[in-house]
Short mmCIF file of C-alpha atoms in Angstrom, two decimals:
data_model
loop_
_atom_site.label_atom_id
_atom_site.label_comp_id
_atom_site.label_asym_id
_atom_site.label_seq_id
_atom_site.Cartn_x
_atom_site.Cartn_y
_atom_site.Cartn_z
CA MET A 287 -0.06 -0.02 0.15
CA LEU A 288 1.28 3.68 -0.55
CA GLU A 289 2.55 5.28 2.64
CA GLN A 290 0.33 7.87 4.34
CA GLU A 291 0.90 11.52 2.56
CA LYS A 292 2.67 13.97 4.57
CA ASN A 293 0.10 16.56 3.60
CA PRO A 294 -3.56 16.23 4.50
CA ARG A 295 -4.70 17.55 1.06
CA LEU A 296 -2.70 14.88 -0.68
CA SER A 297 -4.31 11.71 1.00
CA SER A 298 -7.40 12.61 -1.57
CA PHE A 299 -5.09 10.57 -4.12
CA CYS A 300 -5.38 7.33 -1.83
CA ILE A 301 -9.48 7.79 -1.57
CA TYR A 302 -8.92 8.32 -5.56
CA LEU A 303 -7.52 5.26 -6.19
CA CYS A 304 -10.29 3.42 -4.18
CA SER A 305 -13.36 5.25 -5.04
CA SER A 306 -16.25 3.36 -6.91
CA ILE A 307 -17.08 3.47 -10.47
CA LEU A 308 -19.35 5.59 -11.87
CA ILE A 309 -21.45 5.17 -15.31
CA SER A 310 -21.49 8.11 -17.74
CA LEU A 311 -21.36 9.17 -21.35
CA LEU A 312 -17.92 9.76 -23.54
CA VAL A 313 -17.29 13.12 -23.97
CA ILE A 314 -14.73 14.39 -26.64
CA SER A 315 -14.25 18.12 -27.28
CA PRO A 316 -13.74 19.43 -30.72
CA ILE A 317 -10.32 21.29 -31.15
CA ALA A 318 -10.80 24.32 -29.32
CA SER A 319 -10.05 28.04 -30.16
CA TYR A 320 -6.54 28.97 -28.07
CA GLN A 321 -6.99 29.54 -24.60
CA VAL A 322 -3.90 30.44 -22.69
CA PHE A 323 -3.36 29.07 -19.34
CA SER A 324 0.32 29.23 -18.35
CA ILE A 325 2.30 31.75 -16.82
CA GLY A 326 5.90 32.32 -17.83
CA PRO A 327 8.01 32.83 -21.00
CA GLU A 328 6.35 30.41 -22.94
CA GLN A 329 2.50 30.14 -23.08
CA TYR A 330 0.67 26.99 -23.40
CA SER A 331 -3.10 27.05 -24.45
CA PHE A 332 -5.81 24.16 -24.40
CA VAL A 333 -6.25 22.09 -27.63
CA GLY A 334 -9.00 19.48 -26.37
CA LYS A 335 -10.16 16.78 -24.30
CA TRP A 336 -11.66 13.63 -24.15
CA GLY A 337 -13.27 11.31 -21.64
CA SER A 338 -15.73 11.09 -18.72
CA LYS A 339 -16.35 8.93 -15.80
CA GLY A 340 -17.59 5.50 -17.02
CA VAL A 341 -16.58 1.85 -17.59
CA GLY A 342 -17.27 1.74 -21.58
CA HIS A 343 -14.65 2.42 -24.12
CA GLY A 344 -13.56 5.90 -24.23
CA SER A 345 -14.40 6.58 -20.73
CA PHE A 346 -12.19 6.01 -17.69
CA ALA A 347 -13.03 4.92 -14.23
CA GLN A 348 -9.50 5.93 -12.55
CA PRO A 349 -7.12 7.02 -15.44
CA ALA A 350 -3.55 7.26 -14.34
CA GLY A 351 -0.54 6.48 -16.98
CA ILE A 352 -0.38 7.74 -20.29
CA THR A 353 2.07 7.49 -23.43
CA THR A 354 2.37 8.34 -27.11
CA ASP A 355 3.83 6.07 -30.00
CA SER A 356 5.68 7.19 -33.23
CA ASN A 357 2.51 7.25 -34.84
CA GLY A 358 0.94 9.87 -32.53
CA ASN A 359 -1.32 7.54 -30.98
CA VAL A 360 -2.27 8.15 -27.17
CA TYR A 361 -2.31 5.15 -24.59
CA VAL A 362 -4.05 5.57 -21.45
CA GLY A 363 -3.97 3.28 -18.25
CA ASP A 364 -6.87 2.84 -16.03
CA LEU A 365 -6.52 1.80 -12.49
CA THR A 366 -10.11 0.33 -12.18
CA GLY A 367 -11.26 -0.02 -15.76
CA ILE A 368 -13.64 -2.90 -16.49
CA SER A 369 -13.86 -2.55 -20.36
CA GLY A 370 -10.08 -2.50 -20.91
CA LYS A 371 -7.33 -1.30 -18.64
CA ILE A 372 -5.14 0.17 -21.22
CA GLN A 373 -7.11 1.90 -23.87
CA LYS A 374 -5.50 3.42 -27.28
CA PHE A 375 -6.59 6.57 -28.81
CA THR A 376 -5.64 8.81 -31.87
CA GLY A 377 -4.15 11.91 -30.81
CA ASN A 378 -7.18 13.74 -30.93
CA GLY A 379 -8.76 11.45 -28.39
CA THR A 380 -10.78 8.74 -31.34
CA PHE A 381 -10.74 5.40 -29.41
CA ILE A 382 -9.02 2.40 -31.28
CA THR A 383 -8.59 -0.58 -29.08
CA ALA A 384 -8.53 -1.59 -25.52
CA TRP A 385 -6.91 -4.78 -23.82
CA GLY A 386 -6.40 -6.19 -20.25
CA ASN A 387 -8.55 -7.09 -17.26
CA LEU A 388 -8.26 -7.24 -13.77
CA GLY A 389 -6.20 -9.99 -12.46
CA PHE A 390 -2.59 -11.02 -11.74
CA GLY A 391 -1.35 -12.96 -14.82
CA PRO A 392 0.25 -11.67 -18.06
CA GLY A 393 -1.94 -9.34 -20.09
CA THR A 394 -4.06 -8.55 -16.74
CA PHE A 395 -3.96 -5.70 -14.47
CA THR A 396 -4.20 -4.63 -10.62
CA ASN A 397 -3.37 -0.95 -11.06
CA PRO A 398 -1.42 -0.09 -14.15
CA THR A 399 -0.15 3.17 -12.87
CA GLN A 400 2.39 4.41 -15.81
CA LEU A 401 3.03 3.74 -19.33
CA SER A 402 6.10 4.07 -21.66
CA ALA A 403 6.96 3.19 -25.33
CA ASP A 404 9.87 2.23 -26.93
CA SER A 405 11.29 3.16 -30.58
CA ASN A 406 9.40 0.11 -32.07
CA ASP A 407 6.17 1.23 -30.51
CA ASN A 408 5.99 -1.61 -27.86
CA ILE A 409 4.20 -0.36 -24.94
CA TYR A 410 5.41 -0.99 -21.34
CA VAL A 411 3.10 -1.08 -18.22
CA ALA A 412 4.15 -0.70 -14.67
CA ASP A 413 1.47 -2.41 -12.61
CA LEU A 414 1.52 -0.54 -8.75
CA GLY A 415 -0.41 -3.42 -7.38
CA ASN A 416 1.05 -6.55 -8.75
CA ALA A 417 4.67 -7.03 -8.18
CA GLU A 418 4.52 -10.43 -9.81
CA THR A 419 4.05 -8.89 -13.06
CA ALA A 420 5.73 -5.63 -12.49
CA VAL A 421 6.45 -4.68 -16.06
CA GLN A 422 4.38 -6.04 -18.68
CA LYS A 423 5.28 -5.56 -22.35
CA PHE A 424 2.80 -5.31 -25.38
CA THR A 425 2.59 -4.63 -28.91
CA SER A 426 1.10 -1.48 -29.88
CA ASN A 427 -2.18 -3.47 -30.66
CA GLY A 428 -2.09 -5.01 -27.07
CA THR A 429 -0.56 -8.54 -27.95
CA PHE A 430 1.18 -9.56 -24.88
CA LEU A 431 4.94 -9.99 -25.52
CA THR A 432 6.57 -10.60 -22.07
CA SER A 433 6.46 -9.55 -18.26
CA TRP A 434 8.80 -9.71 -15.41
CA GLY A 435 9.14 -9.10 -11.67
CA SER A 436 8.36 -10.52 -8.49
CA THR A 437 7.76 -9.29 -4.67
CA GLY A 438 10.73 -8.81 -2.91
CA LEU A 439 13.86 -6.70 -2.05
CA SER A 440 16.43 -8.40 -4.43
CA ASP A 441 17.42 -7.64 -7.85
CA GLY A 442 14.62 -7.49 -10.13
CA GLN A 443 11.91 -7.52 -7.38
CA PHE A 444 9.65 -4.98 -6.43
CA ILE A 445 7.35 -3.69 -3.50
CA ASN A 446 5.45 -1.19 -5.31
CA PRO A 447 6.39 -0.68 -9.14
CA SER A 448 5.07 2.77 -9.77
CA GLY A 449 6.87 4.66 -12.67
CA ILE A 450 8.61 3.63 -15.86
CA GLY A 451 10.47 4.87 -18.71
CA VAL A 452 12.57 3.69 -21.93
CA ASP A 453 15.43 4.94 -23.29
CA SER A 454 16.93 5.04 -26.95
CA LYS A 455 18.36 1.53 -26.67
CA SER A 456 15.18 0.15 -25.30
CA ASN A 457 16.69 -0.33 -21.74
CA VAL A 458 13.67 0.00 -19.34
CA TYR A 459 13.80 1.80 -15.97
CA VAL A 460 11.41 1.11 -13.51
CA ALA A 461 10.75 3.09 -9.98
CA ASP A 462 9.80 1.17 -6.98
CA TYR A 463 7.63 3.19 -4.85
CA GLY A 464 7.72 2.39 -0.85
CA GLU A 465 10.19 0.40 1.01
CA ASN A 466 12.78 -0.20 -1.90
CA ASN A 467 12.89 3.46 -2.66
CA ARG A 468 14.95 2.60 -5.76
CA VAL A 469 15.52 2.78 -9.39
CA GLN A 470 16.07 -0.66 -11.51
CA LYS A 471 17.17 -0.83 -15.12
CA PHE A 472 16.69 -4.01 -17.26
CA ASP A 473 17.00 -4.67 -21.08
CA SER A 474 13.81 -5.02 -23.18
CA ASN A 475 13.15 -8.53 -22.46
CA GLY A 476 13.63 -7.71 -18.46
CA ASN A 477 17.13 -8.93 -17.70
CA PHE A 478 18.46 -7.09 -14.76
CA ILE A 479 21.15 -4.68 -15.85
CA THR A 480 21.51 -2.40 -12.59
CA LYS A 481 19.87 -0.45 -9.62
CA TRP A 482 20.52 2.64 -7.62
CA GLY A 483 18.50 4.58 -4.43
CA SER A 484 18.03 4.08 -0.93
CA THR A 485 15.59 5.51 1.42
CA GLY A 486 16.32 9.17 2.35
CA THR A 487 16.59 13.00 1.73
CA GLY A 488 20.40 12.99 0.19
CA ASP A 489 21.38 13.09 -3.54
CA GLY A 490 20.78 9.69 -5.17
CA GLN A 491 18.20 8.94 -2.47
CA PHE A 492 14.36 9.13 -2.62
CA ILE A 493 11.05 9.02 -0.57
CA ASN A 494 8.53 7.25 -2.64
CA PRO A 495 9.89 7.92 -6.38
CA ALA A 496 6.80 8.08 -8.52
CA ASP A 497 7.64 8.25 -12.16
CA ILE A 498 10.42 8.22 -14.68
CA ALA A 499 11.47 10.08 -17.70
CA ILE A 500 14.13 9.51 -20.35
CA ASP A 501 15.69 12.09 -22.19
CA LYS A 502 17.54 12.07 -25.89
CA LEU A 503 21.17 11.79 -24.22
CA ASN A 504 19.64 8.93 -21.96
CA ASN A 505 19.51 11.05 -18.92
CA VAL A 506 17.15 9.67 -16.23
CA TYR A 507 14.93 12.15 -14.45
CA VAL A 508 13.07 10.50 -11.40
CA VAL A 509 10.13 12.04 -9.61
CA ASP A 510 10.99 11.80 -6.06
CA ARG A 511 7.63 12.16 -4.64
CA GLY A 512 7.94 12.23 -1.14
CA ASN A 513 11.03 14.93 -1.14
CA ASP A 514 8.95 17.01 -3.47
CA ARG A 515 11.75 17.22 -6.11
CA VAL A 516 13.09 15.69 -9.31
CA GLN A 517 16.74 14.25 -9.50
CA LYS A 518 18.59 13.49 -12.73
CA PHE A 519 20.94 10.81 -13.21
CA ASP A 520 22.69 9.61 -16.16
CA SER A 521 22.10 6.12 -17.47
CA ASN A 522 24.01 4.38 -15.04
CA GLY A 523 22.59 6.10 -11.70
CA ASN A 524 25.09 8.48 -11.35
CA PHE A 525 23.62 11.71 -9.64
CA ILE A 526 23.55 14.89 -11.90
CA THR A 527 21.49 17.40 -10.25
CA LYS A 528 18.00 17.86 -8.56
CA TRP A 529 15.77 20.71 -8.19
CA GLY A 530 12.55 21.32 -6.35
CA SER A 531 11.18 21.90 -2.83
CA THR A 532 7.64 21.87 -1.04
CA GLY A 533 5.52 24.76 -1.66
CA THR A 534 3.34 26.49 -4.36
CA GLY A 535 5.82 28.62 -5.98
CA ASP A 536 7.71 28.36 -9.30
CA GLY A 537 9.74 25.11 -8.98
CA GLN A 538 8.03 24.13 -5.92
CA PHE A 539 5.71 21.11 -5.77
CA GLN A 540 3.22 19.35 -3.59
CA SER A 541 3.60 15.66 -4.09
CA PRO A 542 5.03 15.62 -7.97
CA ILE A 543 3.67 12.49 -9.42
CA GLY A 544 4.31 12.44 -13.23
CA ILE A 545 7.09 13.42 -15.56
CA ASN A 546 8.03 13.28 -19.28
CA THR A 547 10.48 14.68 -21.74
CA ASP A 548 10.02 16.56 -25.08
CA ARG A 549 12.56 16.18 -27.95
CA PRO A 550 14.59 19.40 -27.20
CA GLY A 551 14.94 17.79 -23.67
CA ASN A 552 12.47 20.06 -21.72
CA ILE A 553 11.08 18.43 -18.46
CA TYR A 554 7.28 18.69 -17.68
CA VAL A 555 6.27 17.68 -14.29
CA VAL A 556 2.81 16.84 -12.86
CA ASP A 557 2.32 18.84 -9.61
CA PHE A 558 -0.36 16.52 -8.02
CA GLY A 559 -1.20 18.69 -5.02
CA ASN A 560 -1.04 21.82 -6.78
CA ASP A 561 -3.28 20.77 -9.69
CA ARG A 562 -0.78 21.81 -12.22
CA VAL A 563 1.87 21.24 -14.97
CA GLN A 564 5.40 22.82 -14.28
CA LYS A 565 7.78 22.76 -17.47
CA PHE A 566 11.66 23.23 -17.18
CA ASP A 567 14.86 23.05 -18.98
CA SER A 568 17.15 19.84 -18.58
CA ASN A 569 19.17 21.54 -15.54
CA GLY A 570 15.68 22.21 -13.77
CA ASN A 571 15.54 26.00 -14.47
CA PHE A 572 11.72 26.85 -14.64
CA ILE A 573 10.17 27.66 -17.89
CA THR A 574 6.40 28.02 -17.54
CA LYS A 575 3.37 26.45 -15.65
CA TRP A 576 -0.32 25.87 -16.33
CA GLY A 577 -3.36 24.64 -14.40
CA SER A 578 -5.53 25.50 -11.56
CA THR A 579 -7.92 23.40 -9.56
CA GLY A 580 -11.71 22.99 -11.10
CA THR A 581 -13.50 21.20 -13.76
CA GLY A 582 -12.99 23.80 -16.78
CA ASP A 583 -10.70 23.76 -19.56
CA GLY A 584 -7.25 24.09 -18.29
CA GLN A 585 -8.22 22.96 -14.82
CA PHE A 586 -7.36 19.62 -13.19
CA GLN A 587 -8.44 17.75 -10.41
CA SER A 588 -5.47 15.61 -8.98
CA PRO A 589 -3.35 15.26 -12.39
CA ILE A 590 -1.52 12.31 -12.58
CA GLY A 591 0.26 11.27 -16.01
CA ILE A 592 1.65 13.22 -18.53
CA THR A 593 3.01 12.53 -21.95
CA VAL A 594 4.56 14.83 -24.88
CA ASN A 595 4.27 13.60 -28.50
CA SER A 596 6.84 14.35 -31.54
CA LYS A 597 4.89 17.75 -32.23
CA GLY A 598 5.16 19.06 -28.77
CA ILE A 599 1.68 18.27 -28.06
CA VAL A 600 1.24 17.97 -23.91
CA TYR A 601 -1.49 15.46 -22.83
CA VAL A 602 -2.06 15.21 -19.20
CA VAL A 603 -4.39 12.64 -17.24
CA ASP A 604 -6.77 14.73 -15.27
CA GLY A 605 -7.60 11.79 -12.97
CA GLY A 606 -10.20 13.27 -10.55
CA ASN A 607 -12.00 14.49 -13.61
CA SER A 608 -11.74 11.10 -15.78
CA ARG A 609 -10.44 12.72 -18.80
CA VAL A 610 -7.38 13.61 -20.93
CA GLN A 611 -6.66 17.31 -21.53
CA SER A 612 -4.16 18.13 -24.25
CA PHE A 613 -2.18 21.61 -24.74
CA SER A 614 0.16 23.22 -27.20
CA LEU A 615 2.34 26.13 -27.30
CA ALA A 616 0.43 29.32 -28.08
CA PRO A 617 1.06 31.10 -31.42
CA LYS A 618 3.16 34.18 -30.90
#
């Protein structure tokens, strides 16, 4: 189970994970006129949204992880979805296919928290609730390929596999949330390569690492959720830099939970407790931010996952609103 959050505001995440499923209709918005929400030298505007509370295709019970492939398709993991725990959409939110049911074996999930795609458009899923199949690998159409993991503290074992990232060589990095407080690195078939991290507040230590992103140079960025910061490492786990502290200001976080990179190497962080997204350069310098608490366009209720496609479109899983929102740089 997840540790109790240090801020009562953040305990809503645990409630969110366990909330019951409500049934409603799918809502997909057309491409919207530009509405600028961000604050900073770069301006981001709302593009579109899709999803609502429900169990049918195109709707979500508790959406969490998200990734895109080379064709611009979007994959969304649903923590308690019934009609497919992984759903695939076009970049505009048109439903394509779904796969996976509740279970503990290959091709089934308990809590698929984060997703990542490799250069061949294979999809890797970190299943927070099932250390026995902590990582599962599928084709882009949902055909099961392989899985790995078991419960424990040894190499290749997990307590709460939460975040996942894939580098340019298809090596897979998995964040192990909770007792292990570490990152493990595997090849694309699940063979253990290396690991780093321990419990603490020092450089290279973690308190509940939640997600992982890899840049074009194969640097590894880890959302250190319990320490309200991001840490950057090389591909072998050597510490490079860090940024972030607890708060509501620029570059501060309240339980950051999701992370992704774009082609130029900028870093996008989902600031769960502040209901916003923040963007940084690769050294952690603040660039811009957007989002506030609410249900309107550009607002969030407990955002969780984030991904950026090859064209720079940013997709955010708006967990509490059971939808995905997309944003792009506003025209100057």
